[in-house]
């Protein structure tokens, strides 16, 4: 139905969107300029990041427009916006480097800064060198989420503690960044392969619903409190740090009623999966229509939940079950939940994009065979980089802690990532796995990478306390 | 029966060497290590933290199964050994084939091979010799070193590059085994512990992880240690000047910092912490005679130091109490934390035959400082510091590092070095009686790039053939013009 609508539309020249995005960028830059005039500080990192965000957002909108309508002229302007954003991003990196006196690798904030930069570079490389124009549709929103997350994290320059003062820090982290970016690229390529391979939209629907369900289930299961509250970590705005009751025990505050809302959203994001299962079971197509409607409802509720979460967890004082009185919390205290919620909305929107895709989207992408081969090639690049990253980390650990391997969670998960990709290579080389199965494997690998990068930092304790 | 046994052994071997077993083992390793990062682990987490996190029953079960120390459990070690066995078996199983492939290159393609190969191409030629020469020249110009192969009465051209790439995967597997070997050696013969030294102290006892002590055959002395801070007070650098003492001599001296350890006869000393040890290094005072006749003097005392103030009078730093309390005219030591320090000096006058107690801070109910022949003013209390060293002995780490280097080389070969082979054979078509040159090639990876290279080669062969034809025409040599029917 929606697809039919898209086909009815005239093949517009695409000027409308370009002009709109251009005007939006100009407007935001003008506002930023007024702000700069007021503060009189042009080249502050905040301003540079703001410019980065504006340009990336514009590029993301244009890439999305290209993904949906296939209008070629969008891509030109999208890559222009990406270039401008990349310049601002580079300036922010340089500024940070100069300010801190070390490359920006020493905290989650700095890692994100470098990661977003690498992602933008790789997007441009993939577009110019390999002609994969649609890739910005996936990578730019990821970059935007990264820049938004950065606004919430601690930004002060921290001097390097003694253990981090080593050349191996730079070797290790540069390799990690390159390896993770290559993994991200292989993920995007594998997704495109699945689209090009005419994978059924329903399968994506099940994927989307399952992953959003996993996000909400993990939030509700770990954070649902008595009487429908949602417990979040208390945040001390002066120290910009979490509040600890005693060593290793964090203080949690409860935001009333948010737990109910989360549970409701959990049920709604689960419903497309239920309808999908019913459709498969009863072999009845009308359930799929219901499932697609449920996706709309789930996006609506997810956005509402996200807004409520943003409004209520941004500031404010809430009671705690463990101590008397009201305690402040902040978005910065729960980056994991926040990125989960944003990620859920993002995945669902990607599905919508796929549902509304033009039937000739395939024409815009390289052939399925080519995508399969490029995915394999990026993994061939990522795997040695992962190996070297782990080796450099082990050598550095040996220099600092006197042991090259201590089974710390980050180390262990890096090894798990390595094993997953080793499994991919073995299945591909000795068993001749191609196409869909290989693509699923590449997606699994990237999921593990993301968990190693974010999940381990925020969920599992260990020596890697810096990032 | 014996045959059966052999069959069974063969079957077991086959199943160990199979890729399925490998994948199942890898999945097991992944799951168990993931569990090991989610369940709190024993030696790292304090016992009371463990008790906070889990209920007693759960903790008992976790302990019994070994899930609180996954990475040192016997079954995890066993699993790693199985993985090693699987790698060895898979490699041994496949190696002979690869070795045959490597040691006896396939130089002359037979007919069925020629039919199946992709990419391939046939070019019309005048006679066998011109085709062979053209192929040889074309391969030369592409940087290959072609050789002429003779099979019975047939000729062929064969060229290849990077044959070693076929064995690269065994380099990778061998390097993994080398790394495992290194860690096993470390697990069996290595040890780790800590050694805390006060400035000036010498020791050769290392406290190991499990609470035991280990006596080193040499001793370590800390000459001095210190900390530098950033402006905001966070530590920037910890350093210790260490000396190795063997047979009563200093055999080695080094200033170590974090990330730069001292290595002596296989034992490494790492800077890991630094802090006050609760002992006084120097107590700085200004002393002046009570009658006001003499000059003021600055003196510095360590505990138990005696210092002559004049010919008749000496002062001794008798005692330092880091945390004191006064009860019934007596000074007690409340704790060893540096909370509320007190210093006790004894001033002895020979001519008067008397000793006077002097306390810092003043405690009038204990002693009257003003009776002493000298009056003191405390200017500074320099506390002593200890340096915390991590000590480790890892005899297997050279296996690990050489394994890592080998792994890097192996992976580079696996992914980026391509074994390319080209064949060129003049073939006679019995139907038409015409000669043609069959060219074929194959690469073990990166096939799309290879096809480009192959079409380059074919074009180059055709160009060579053309120039050869021009020469032969100019020489006016009469040939059979591609007729091979005899």
Coordinates of N, CA, C and O in Angstrom, one line a residue, chain B residues 13-170:
Chain B
X13 N 39.5 -40.1 15.6 CA 40.4 -39.2 15.0 C 39.6 -38.3 14.0 O 39.7 -37.1 14.0
X14 N 38.9 -39.0 13.1 CA 38.1 -38.2 12.1 C 37.2 -37.2 12.7 O 37.1 -36.1 12.2
X15 N 36.5 -37.7 13.8 CA 35.5 -36.7 14.3 C 36.2 -35.6 15.1 O 35.7 -34.5 15.1
X16 N 37.4 -35.9 15.7 CA 38.1 -34.8 16.3 C 38.6 -33.8 15.3 O 38.6 -32.6 15.4
X17 N 39.1 -34.3 14.1 CA 39.6 -33.4 13.1 C 38.6 -32.7 12.3 O 38.9 -31.8 11.5
X18 N 37.3 -33.1 12.5 CA 36.3 -32.5 11.6 C 36.0 -31.0 12.0 O 36.2 -30.6 13.2
X19 N 35.5 -30.3 11.1 CA 35.2 -28.9 11.3 C 34.0 -28.7 12.3 O 34.0 -27.8 13.1
X20 N 33.1 -29.7 12.3 CA 31.9 -29.7 13.2 C 32.4 -29.6 14.6 O 32.0 -28.8 15.4
X21 N 33.3 -30.6 15.0 CA 33.8 -30.6 16.3 C 34.5 -29.2 16.7 O 34.2 -28.7 17.8
X22 N 35.2 -28.7 15.7 CA 35.9 -27.4 16.0 C 34.9 -26.4 16.3 O 35.0 -25.6 17.3
X23 N 33.8 -26.3 15.5 CA 32.8 -25.3 15.7 C 32.1 -25.4 17.0 O 31.9 -24.5 17.8
X24 N 31.7 -26.7 17.3 CA 31.1 -26.9 18.6 C 32.0 -26.5 19.8 O 31.5 -25.8 20.7
X25 N 33.2 -26.8 19.7 CA 34.2 -26.5 20.8 C 34.3 -24.9 20.9 O 34.2 -24.4 22.0
X26 N 34.3 -24.3 19.7 CA 34.4 -22.8 19.7 C 33.2 -22.2 20.4 O 33.3 -21.3 21.2
X27 N 32.0 -22.8 20.0 CA 30.8 -22.2 20.6 C 30.8 -22.4 22.1 O 30.5 -21.5 22.9
X28 N 31.3 -23.6 22.6 CA 31.4 -23.9 24.0 C 32.3 -22.9 24.7 O 32.0 -22.3 25.7
X29 N 33.5 -22.6 24.1 CA 34.4 -21.7 24.6 C 33.8 -20.3 24.8 O 33.9 -19.6 25.8
X30 N 33.1 -19.9 23.7 CA 32.4 -18.6 23.7 C 31.4 -18.5 24.8 O 31.4 -17.5 25.6
X31 N 30.5 -19.5 24.9 CA 29.5 -19.5 25.9 C 30.1 -19.4 27.3 O 29.8 -18.6 28.2
X32 N 31.1 -20.3 27.6 CA 31.7 -20.4 28.9 C 32.4 -19.1 29.3 O 32.3 -18.6 30.4
X33 N 33.1 -18.5 28.3 CA 33.8 -17.3 28.7 C 32.9 -16.2 28.9 O 33.1 -15.3 29.8
X34 N 31.7 -16.2 28.1 CA 30.7 -15.1 28.4 C 30.2 -15.3 29.8 O 30.0 -14.3 30.5
X35 N 29.9 -16.5 30.2 CA 29.4 -16.7 31.5 C 30.4 -16.2 32.6 O 30.1 -15.6 33.5
X36 N 31.7 -16.5 32.3 CA 32.8 -16.0 33.2 C 32.9 -14.5 33.3 O 33.5 -14.0 34.3
X37 N 32.4 -13.8 32.3 CA 32.4 -12.3 32.5 C 31.2 -11.8 33.2 O 31.1 -10.7 33.6
X38 N 30.1 -12.6 33.2 CA 28.8 -12.1 33.8 C 28.8 -12.5 35.3 O 28.4 -11.7 36.1
X39 N 29.1 -13.8 35.6 CA 29.2 -14.2 37.0 C 30.5 -13.5 37.6 O 31.5 -13.5 37.0
X40 N 30.3 -13.0 38.8 CA 31.5 -12.4 39.4 C 32.6 -13.5 39.7 O 32.2 -14.6 40.1
X41 N 33.8 -13.1 39.5 CA 34.9 -14.1 39.6 C 35.6 -14.0 40.9 O 35.8 -12.9 41.4
X42 N 36.1 -15.1 41.4 CA 36.6 -15.2 42.7 C 37.8 -14.4 43.1 O 37.7 -13.6 44.0
X43 N 39.0 -14.7 42.5 CA 40.1 -14.0 43.1 C 40.1 -12.5 42.9 O 40.6 -11.7 43.7
X44 N 39.3 -12.0 41.9 CA 39.3 -10.5 41.7 C 38.3 -9.9 42.6 O 38.5 -8.8 43.2
X45 N 37.1 -10.5 42.8 CA 36.1 -10.0 43.7 C 36.3 -10.4 45.1 O 36.7 -11.5 45.4
X46 N 36.2 -9.4 46.0 CA 36.4 -9.7 47.4 C 35.2 -10.7 47.9 O 34.1 -10.6 47.4
X47 N 35.5 -11.5 48.9 CA 34.5 -12.5 49.4 C 33.2 -11.8 49.9 O 32.2 -12.3 49.6
X48 N 33.4 -10.7 50.6 CA 32.1 -10.1 51.1 C 31.3 -9.5 49.9 O 30.1 -9.5 50.0
X49 N 31.9 -9.0 48.9 CA 31.2 -8.5 47.7 C 30.4 -9.7 47.1 O 29.3 -9.5 46.6
X50 N 31.1 -10.9 47.0 CA 30.4 -12.0 46.5 C 29.2 -12.3 47.3 O 28.1 -12.7 46.8
X51 N 29.3 -12.2 48.6 CA 28.2 -12.6 49.5 C 27.0 -11.6 49.3 O 25.9 -11.9 49.4
X52 N 27.4 -10.3 49.0 CA 26.4 -9.3 48.8 C 25.6 -9.6 47.5 O 24.4 -9.4 47.4
X53 N 26.4 -10.1 46.5 CA 25.8 -10.2 45.2 C 24.9 -11.5 45.1 O 23.9 -11.4 44.4
X54 N 25.3 -12.6 45.7 CA 24.5 -13.8 45.6 C 24.0 -14.3 46.9 O 24.7 -14.1 47.9
X55 N 22.9 -15.0 46.9 CA 22.4 -15.7 48.1 C 23.3 -16.9 48.4 O 24.0 -17.4 47.5
X56 N 23.4 -17.3 49.7 CA 24.3 -18.4 50.0 C 24.2 -19.6 49.2 O 25.2 -20.2 48.8
X57 N 22.9 -20.0 48.9 CA 22.7 -21.3 48.2 C 23.3 -21.1 46.8 O 24.0 -22.0 46.3
X58 N 22.9 -20.0 46.1 CA 23.4 -19.8 44.8 C 24.9 -19.8 44.8 O 25.5 -20.4 43.9
X59 N 25.5 -19.1 45.7 CA 26.9 -19.0 45.8 C 27.6 -20.4 46.0 O 28.6 -20.7 45.3
X60 N 26.9 -21.2 46.8 CA 27.4 -22.6 47.0 C 27.4 -23.4 45.7 O 28.4 -24.0 45.4
X61 N 26.3 -23.2 45.0 CA 26.2 -24.0 43.7 C 27.2 -23.5 42.7 O 28.0 -24.3 42.1
X62 N 27.3 -22.1 42.6 CA 28.3 -21.6 41.7 C 29.7 -22.0 42.0 O 30.5 -22.4 41.1
X63 N 30.0 -22.0 43.3 CA 31.4 -22.4 43.7 C 31.6 -23.9 43.4 O 32.7 -24.3 42.9
X64 N 30.6 -24.7 43.7 CA 30.7 -26.2 43.4 C 31.0 -26.5 42.0 O 31.8 -27.3 41.6
X65 N 30.3 -25.8 41.1 CA 30.4 -26.0 39.7 C 31.7 -25.4 39.1 O 32.2 -25.7 38.1
X66 N 32.2 -24.4 39.8 CA 33.4 -23.7 39.4 C 33.1 -22.5 38.6 O 34.0 -21.9 38.0
X67 N 31.8 -22.0 38.6 CA 31.5 -20.9 37.8 C 32.0 -19.6 38.4 O 32.0 -18.5 37.8
X68 N 32.5 -19.6 39.7 CA 33.0 -18.4 40.2 C 34.5 -18.2 39.9 O 35.1 -17.2 40.3
X69 N 35.1 -19.2 39.2 CA 36.5 -19.0 38.8 C 36.6 -19.8 37.5 O 37.4 -20.7 37.4
X70 N 35.8 -19.4 36.5 CA 35.7 -20.2 35.2 C 37.0 -20.4 34.6 O 37.4 -21.5 34.2
X71 N 37.9 -19.3 34.5 CA 39.0 -19.4 33.7 C 40.2 -20.2 34.3 O 41.2 -20.4 33.7
X72 N 40.0 -20.6 35.6 CA 41.0 -21.5 36.2 C 40.4 -22.8 36.5 O 41.0 -23.6 37.2
X73 N 39.1 -23.1 36.1 CA 38.5 -24.4 36.4 C 39.1 -25.4 35.6 O 39.5 -25.2 34.5
X74 N 39.1 -26.7 36.1 CA 39.7 -27.8 35.4 C 39.0 -28.0 34.1 O 39.7 -28.3 33.1
X75 N 37.7 -27.8 34.0 CA 37.0 -28.1 32.8 C 37.3 -27.1 31.7 O 37.2 -27.4 30.6
X76 N 37.6 -25.9 32.1 CA 37.9 -24.9 31.1 C 39.3 -25.2 30.5 O 39.5 -25.1 29.3
X77 N 40.2 -25.6 31.4 CA 41.5 -26.0 31.0 C 41.4 -27.2 30.0 O 42.0 -27.2 29.0
X78 N 40.5 -28.1 30.4 CA 40.3 -29.3 29.6 C 39.8 -28.9 28.2 O 40.2 -29.5 27.2
X79 N 38.8 -28.0 28.2 CA 38.2 -27.5 27.0 C 39.3 -26.9 26.1 O 39.4 -27.2 24.9
X80 N 40.2 -26.1 26.7 CA 41.3 -25.5 25.9 C 42.2 -26.5 25.3 O 42.6 -26.4 24.2
X81 N 42.4 -27.6 26.1 CA 43.3 -28.7 25.6 C 42.6 -29.4 24.5 O 43.2 -29.7 23.5
X82 N 41.2 -29.6 24.6 CA 40.5 -30.2 23.5 C 40.6 -29.3 22.2 O 40.7 -29.9 21.1
X83 N 40.5 -28.0 22.4 CA 40.6 -27.1 21.3 C 41.9 -27.3 20.6 O 42.0 -27.4 19.4
X84 N 43.0 -27.3 21.4 CA 44.3 -27.5 20.9 C 44.4 -28.8 20.1 O 45.0 -28.9 19.0
X85 N 43.9 -29.9 20.7 CA 43.9 -31.2 20.1 C 43.2 -31.1 18.8 O 43.6 -31.7 17.8
X86 N 42.0 -30.4 18.8 CA 41.2 -30.3 17.5 C 42.0 -29.6 16.4 O 42.0 -30.0 15.3
X87 N 42.7 -28.5 16.8 CA 43.5 -27.8 15.9 C 44.6 -28.7 15.3 O 44.9 -28.8 14.1
X88 N 45.3 -29.4 16.2 CA 46.4 -30.3 15.8 C 45.8 -31.4 14.9 O 46.4 -31.6 13.8
X89 N 44.7 -32.0 15.3 CA 44.1 -33.1 14.5 C 43.7 -32.6 13.1 O 44.0 -33.2 12.1
X90 N 43.0 -31.4 13.1 CA 42.6 -30.9 11.8 C 43.8 -30.6 10.9 O 43.7 -30.9 9.7
X91 N 44.8 -30.0 11.5 CA 46.0 -29.7 10.7 C 46.7 -30.9 10.2 O 47.0 -31.0 9.0
X92 N 46.9 -31.9 11.1 CA 47.6 -33.1 10.7 C 46.8 -33.9 9.6 O 47.3 -34.4 8.7
X93 N 45.4 -33.8 9.8 CA 44.6 -34.5 8.8 C 44.7 -33.9 7.4 O 44.6 -34.6 6.4
X94 N 44.8 -32.6 7.4 CA 44.7 -31.9 6.1 C 46.1 -31.6 5.5 O 46.3 -31.3 4.3
X95 N 47.1 -31.6 6.4 CA 48.4 -31.2 6.0 C 49.0 -32.0 4.8 O 49.6 -31.5 3.9
X96 N 48.9 -33.4 4.9 CA 49.6 -34.2 3.8 C 49.1 -33.8 2.4 O 50.0 -33.6 1.5
X97 N 47.8 -33.5 2.3 CA 47.3 -33.1 1.0 C 47.9 -31.8 0.6 O 48.4 -31.6 -0.6
X98 N 47.9 -30.8 1.5 CA 48.5 -29.5 1.2 C 49.9 -29.6 0.8 O 50.4 -28.9 0.0
X99 N 50.6 -30.5 1.6 CA 52.0 -30.6 1.4 C 52.3 -31.2 0.0 O 53.2 -30.7 -0.7
X100 N 51.5 -32.2 -0.4 CA 51.7 -32.7 -1.8 C 51.5 -31.6 -2.8 O 52.2 -31.5 -3.7
X101 N 50.5 -30.9 -2.5 CA 50.1 -29.8 -3.4 C 51.3 -28.8 -3.5 O 51.6 -28.2 -4.5
X102 N 51.9 -28.6 -2.3 CA 53.0 -27.6 -2.2 C 54.3 -28.2 -2.8 O 55.0 -27.5 -3.6
X103 N 54.6 -29.4 -2.5 CA 55.9 -30.0 -2.9 C 55.9 -30.5 -4.3 O 57.0 -30.5 -4.9
X104 N 54.8 -30.9 -4.8 CA 54.8 -31.4 -6.2 C 53.8 -30.6 -7.0 O 52.6 -31.0 -7.2
X105 N 54.2 -29.4 -7.4 CA 53.3 -28.5 -8.1 C 52.7 -29.2 -9.4 O 53.5 -29.9 -10.1
X106 N 51.5 -28.9 -9.7 CA 50.8 -29.5 -10.9 C 51.2 -28.6 -12.1 O 50.7 -27.5 -12.3
X107 N 52.1 -29.2 -12.9 CA 52.7 -28.3 -13.9 C 52.1 -28.5 -15.3 O 52.1 -27.6 -16.1
X108 N 51.6 -29.7 -15.6 CA 51.1 -29.9 -16.9 C 49.6 -30.3 -16.8 O 49.3 -31.4 -16.3
X109 N 48.7 -29.5 -17.2 CA 47.3 -29.7 -17.0 C 46.8 -30.8 -18.0 O 47.1 -30.7 -19.2
X110 N 46.1 -31.8 -17.5 CA 45.6 -32.8 -18.5 C 44.2 -32.4 -19.0 O 43.7 -31.3 -18.7
X111 N 43.6 -33.2 -19.8 CA 42.5 -32.7 -20.6 C 41.3 -32.4 -19.7 O 40.7 -31.3 -19.9
X112 N 41.0 -33.2 -18.7 CA 39.8 -33.0 -17.9 C 40.0 -31.7 -17.1 O 39.1 -30.9 -16.9
X113 N 41.2 -31.5 -16.6 CA 41.5 -30.3 -15.9 C 41.3 -29.1 -16.7 O 40.7 -28.1 -16.3
X114 N 41.8 -29.2 -18.0 CA 41.7 -28.1 -18.9 C 40.2 -27.7 -19.2 O 39.9 -26.6 -19.4
X115 N 39.4 -28.8 -19.2 CA 38.0 -28.5 -19.5 C 37.3 -27.8 -18.4 O 36.5 -26.9 -18.6
X116 N 37.7 -28.1 -17.2 CA 36.9 -27.6 -16.0 C 37.4 -26.2 -15.6 O 36.7 -25.5 -14.9
X117 N 38.6 -25.9 -15.9 CA 39.3 -24.7 -15.3 C 38.6 -23.4 -15.7 O 38.2 -23.2 -16.9
X118 N 38.5 -22.5 -14.8 CA 38.0 -21.1 -15.1 C 38.9 -20.2 -14.4 O 39.1 -20.4 -13.2
X119 N 39.4 -19.1 -15.0 CA 39.2 -18.7 -16.4 C 40.2 -19.4 -17.3 O 41.2 -19.9 -16.9
X120 N 39.7 -19.5 -18.6 CA 40.6 -20.1 -19.6 C 40.3 -19.4 -20.9 O 39.3 -18.8 -21.1
X121 N 41.2 -19.6 -21.9 CA 41.0 -19.0 -23.2 C 41.8 -19.8 -24.2 O 42.8 -20.3 -23.9
X122 N 41.3 -19.8 -25.4 CA 42.1 -20.4 -26.5 C 42.4 -19.4 -27.6 O 41.5 -18.6 -28.0
X123 N 43.6 -19.4 -28.0 CA 44.0 -18.5 -29.1 C 44.6 -19.3 -30.2 O 45.3 -20.2 -30.0
X124 N 44.2 -18.9 -31.5 CA 44.7 -19.6 -32.6 C 46.2 -19.3 -32.8 O 46.6 -18.1 -32.6
X125 N 47.0 -20.4 -33.1 CA 48.5 -20.1 -33.3 C 48.9 -20.8 -34.6 O 48.2 -21.8 -35.0
X126 N 50.0 -20.4 -35.0 CA 50.6 -21.0 -36.3 C 51.2 -22.4 -36.0 O 50.9 -23.3 -36.7
X127 N 52.0 -22.4 -35.0 CA 52.6 -23.7 -34.7 C 52.9 -23.8 -33.2 O 52.8 -22.8 -32.5
X128 N 53.3 -24.9 -32.7 CA 53.5 -25.1 -31.2 C 54.5 -24.1 -30.7 O 54.3 -23.5 -29.7
X129 N 55.7 -24.0 -31.4 CA 56.8 -23.2 -30.9 C 56.4 -21.7 -30.7 O 56.7 -21.1 -29.7
X130 N 55.7 -21.2 -31.7 CA 55.4 -19.7 -31.6 C 54.4 -19.5 -30.4 O 54.5 -18.5 -29.6
X131 N 53.5 -20.4 -30.2 CA 52.6 -20.3 -29.0 C 53.3 -20.4 -27.7 O 53.1 -19.5 -26.8
X132 N 54.3 -21.3 -27.6 CA 55.0 -21.4 -26.4 C 55.8 -20.2 -26.1 O 55.9 -19.7 -25.0
X133 N 56.5 -19.7 -27.2 CA 57.4 -18.5 -27.0 C 56.5 -17.3 -26.6 O 56.9 -16.6 -25.7
X134 N 55.3 -17.2 -27.2 CA 54.5 -16.0 -26.9 C 54.0 -16.1 -25.5 O 54.1 -15.1 -24.7
X135 N 53.6 -17.3 -25.0 CA 53.2 -17.4 -23.6 C 54.3 -17.1 -22.7 O 54.1 -16.4 -21.7
X136 N 55.5 -17.6 -23.0 CA 56.7 -17.4 -22.2 C 57.0 -15.9 -22.0 O 57.2 -15.4 -20.9
X137 N 57.0 -15.2 -23.2 CA 57.3 -13.8 -23.2 C 56.2 -13.0 -22.4 O 56.5 -12.1 -21.6
X138 N 54.9 -13.3 -22.6 CA 53.8 -12.6 -22.0 C 54.0 -12.8 -20.5 O 53.8 -11.8 -19.7
X139 N 54.2 -14.0 -20.0 CA 54.4 -14.2 -18.6 C 55.6 -13.5 -18.0 O 55.5 -12.9 -16.9
X140 N 56.7 -13.5 -18.8 CA 57.8 -12.7 -18.4 C 57.5 -11.3 -18.1 O 57.9 -10.7 -17.1
X141 N 56.7 -10.7 -19.1 CA 56.4 -9.3 -19.0 C 55.5 -9.0 -17.8 O 55.5 -7.9 -17.3
X142 N 54.8 -10.0 -17.3 CA 53.9 -9.8 -16.1 C 54.7 -10.0 -14.9 O 54.2 -10.0 -13.8
X143 N 56.0 -10.3 -15.0 CA 56.9 -10.5 -13.8 C 56.9 -11.9 -13.3 O 57.4 -12.2 -12.2
X144 N 56.5 -12.9 -14.1 CA 56.6 -14.3 -13.7 C 57.9 -14.9 -14.3 O 58.6 -14.3 -15.1
X145 N 58.2 -16.1 -13.7 CA 59.3 -16.8 -14.2 C 58.9 -18.1 -14.8 O 58.9 -19.2 -14.1
X146 N 58.4 -18.1 -16.1 CA 57.8 -19.3 -16.6 C 58.8 -20.4 -16.9 O 60.0 -20.1 -17.2
X147 N 58.3 -21.6 -16.8 CA 59.2 -22.7 -17.2 C 58.5 -23.6 -18.3 O 57.3 -23.7 -18.3
X148 N 59.4 -24.3 -19.1 CA 58.9 -25.1 -20.1 C 58.7 -26.5 -19.5 O 59.7 -27.0 -18.9
X149 N 57.6 -27.1 -19.7 CA 57.3 -28.4 -19.1 C 57.2 -29.4 -20.3 O 56.5 -29.1 -21.3
X150 N 57.8 -30.6 -20.1 CA 57.7 -31.6 -21.2 C 57.0 -32.8 -20.6 O 57.4 -33.3 -19.6
X151 N 55.9 -33.2 -21.3 CA 55.2 -34.5 -20.9 C 55.2 -35.4 -22.1 O 54.5 -35.0 -23.1
X152 N 55.9 -36.5 -22.1 CA 56.0 -37.3 -23.2 C 56.3 -36.5 -24.5 O 57.3 -35.8 -24.5
X153 N 55.4 -36.4 -25.5 CA 55.7 -35.6 -26.6 C 55.0 -34.3 -26.6 O 54.9 -33.6 -27.6
X154 N 54.5 -33.9 -25.4 CA 53.8 -32.6 -25.3 C 54.6 -31.6 -24.6 O 55.4 -31.9 -23.7
X155 N 54.4 -30.3 -25.0 CA 55.1 -29.2 -24.3 C 54.0 -28.3 -23.6 O 52.9 -28.3 -24.0
X156 N 54.5 -27.7 -22.6 CA 53.6 -26.7 -21.9 C 54.4 -25.7 -21.2 O 55.6 -25.8 -21.0
X157 N 53.7 -24.6 -20.8 CA 54.4 -23.5 -20.1 C 53.7 -23.5 -18.7 O 52.4 -23.5 -18.6
X158 N 54.5 -23.4 -17.7 CA 53.9 -23.3 -16.3 C 54.6 -22.1 -15.6 O 55.8 -21.9 -15.7
X159 N 53.7 -21.3 -14.9 CA 54.3 -20.2 -14.1 C 53.5 -20.1 -12.9 O 52.2 -20.3 -12.9
X160 N 54.1 -19.7 -11.8 CA 53.3 -19.6 -10.5 C 54.0 -18.5 -9.6 O 55.2 -18.2 -9.9
X161 N 53.3 -18.1 -8.6 CA 53.8 -17.2 -7.7 C 53.2 -17.4 -6.3 O 52.0 -17.8 -6.2
X162 N 54.0 -17.2 -5.2 CA 53.6 -17.4 -3.8 C 52.9 -18.7 -3.5 O 51.8 -18.8 -3.0
X163 N 53.7 -19.8 -3.8 CA 53.1 -21.1 -3.5 C 53.0 -21.3 -2.0 O 52.1 -22.0 -1.5
X164 N 53.8 -20.5 -1.2 CA 53.8 -20.7 0.2 C 52.4 -20.3 0.8 O 52.1 -20.8 1.9
X165 N 51.6 -19.6 0.1 CA 50.3 -19.2 0.6 C 49.5 -20.4 0.9 O 48.6 -20.3 1.7
X166 N 49.7 -21.5 0.2 CA 48.9 -22.7 0.4 C 49.2 -23.3 1.8 O 48.3 -24.0 2.4
X167 N 50.3 -22.9 2.4 CA 50.6 -23.5 3.7 C 50.4 -22.5 4.9 O 50.6 -22.8 6.0
X168 N 49.9 -21.3 4.5 CA 49.8 -20.2 5.4 C 48.9 -20.5 6.6 O 49.2 -20.2 7.7
X169 N 47.8 -21.3 6.3 CA 46.9 -21.6 7.3 C 47.5 -22.4 8.4 O 47.2 -22.3 9.6
X170 N 48.5 -23.3 8.0 CA 49.2 -24.1 9.0 C 50.1 -23.2 9.9 O 50.3 -23.5 11.1

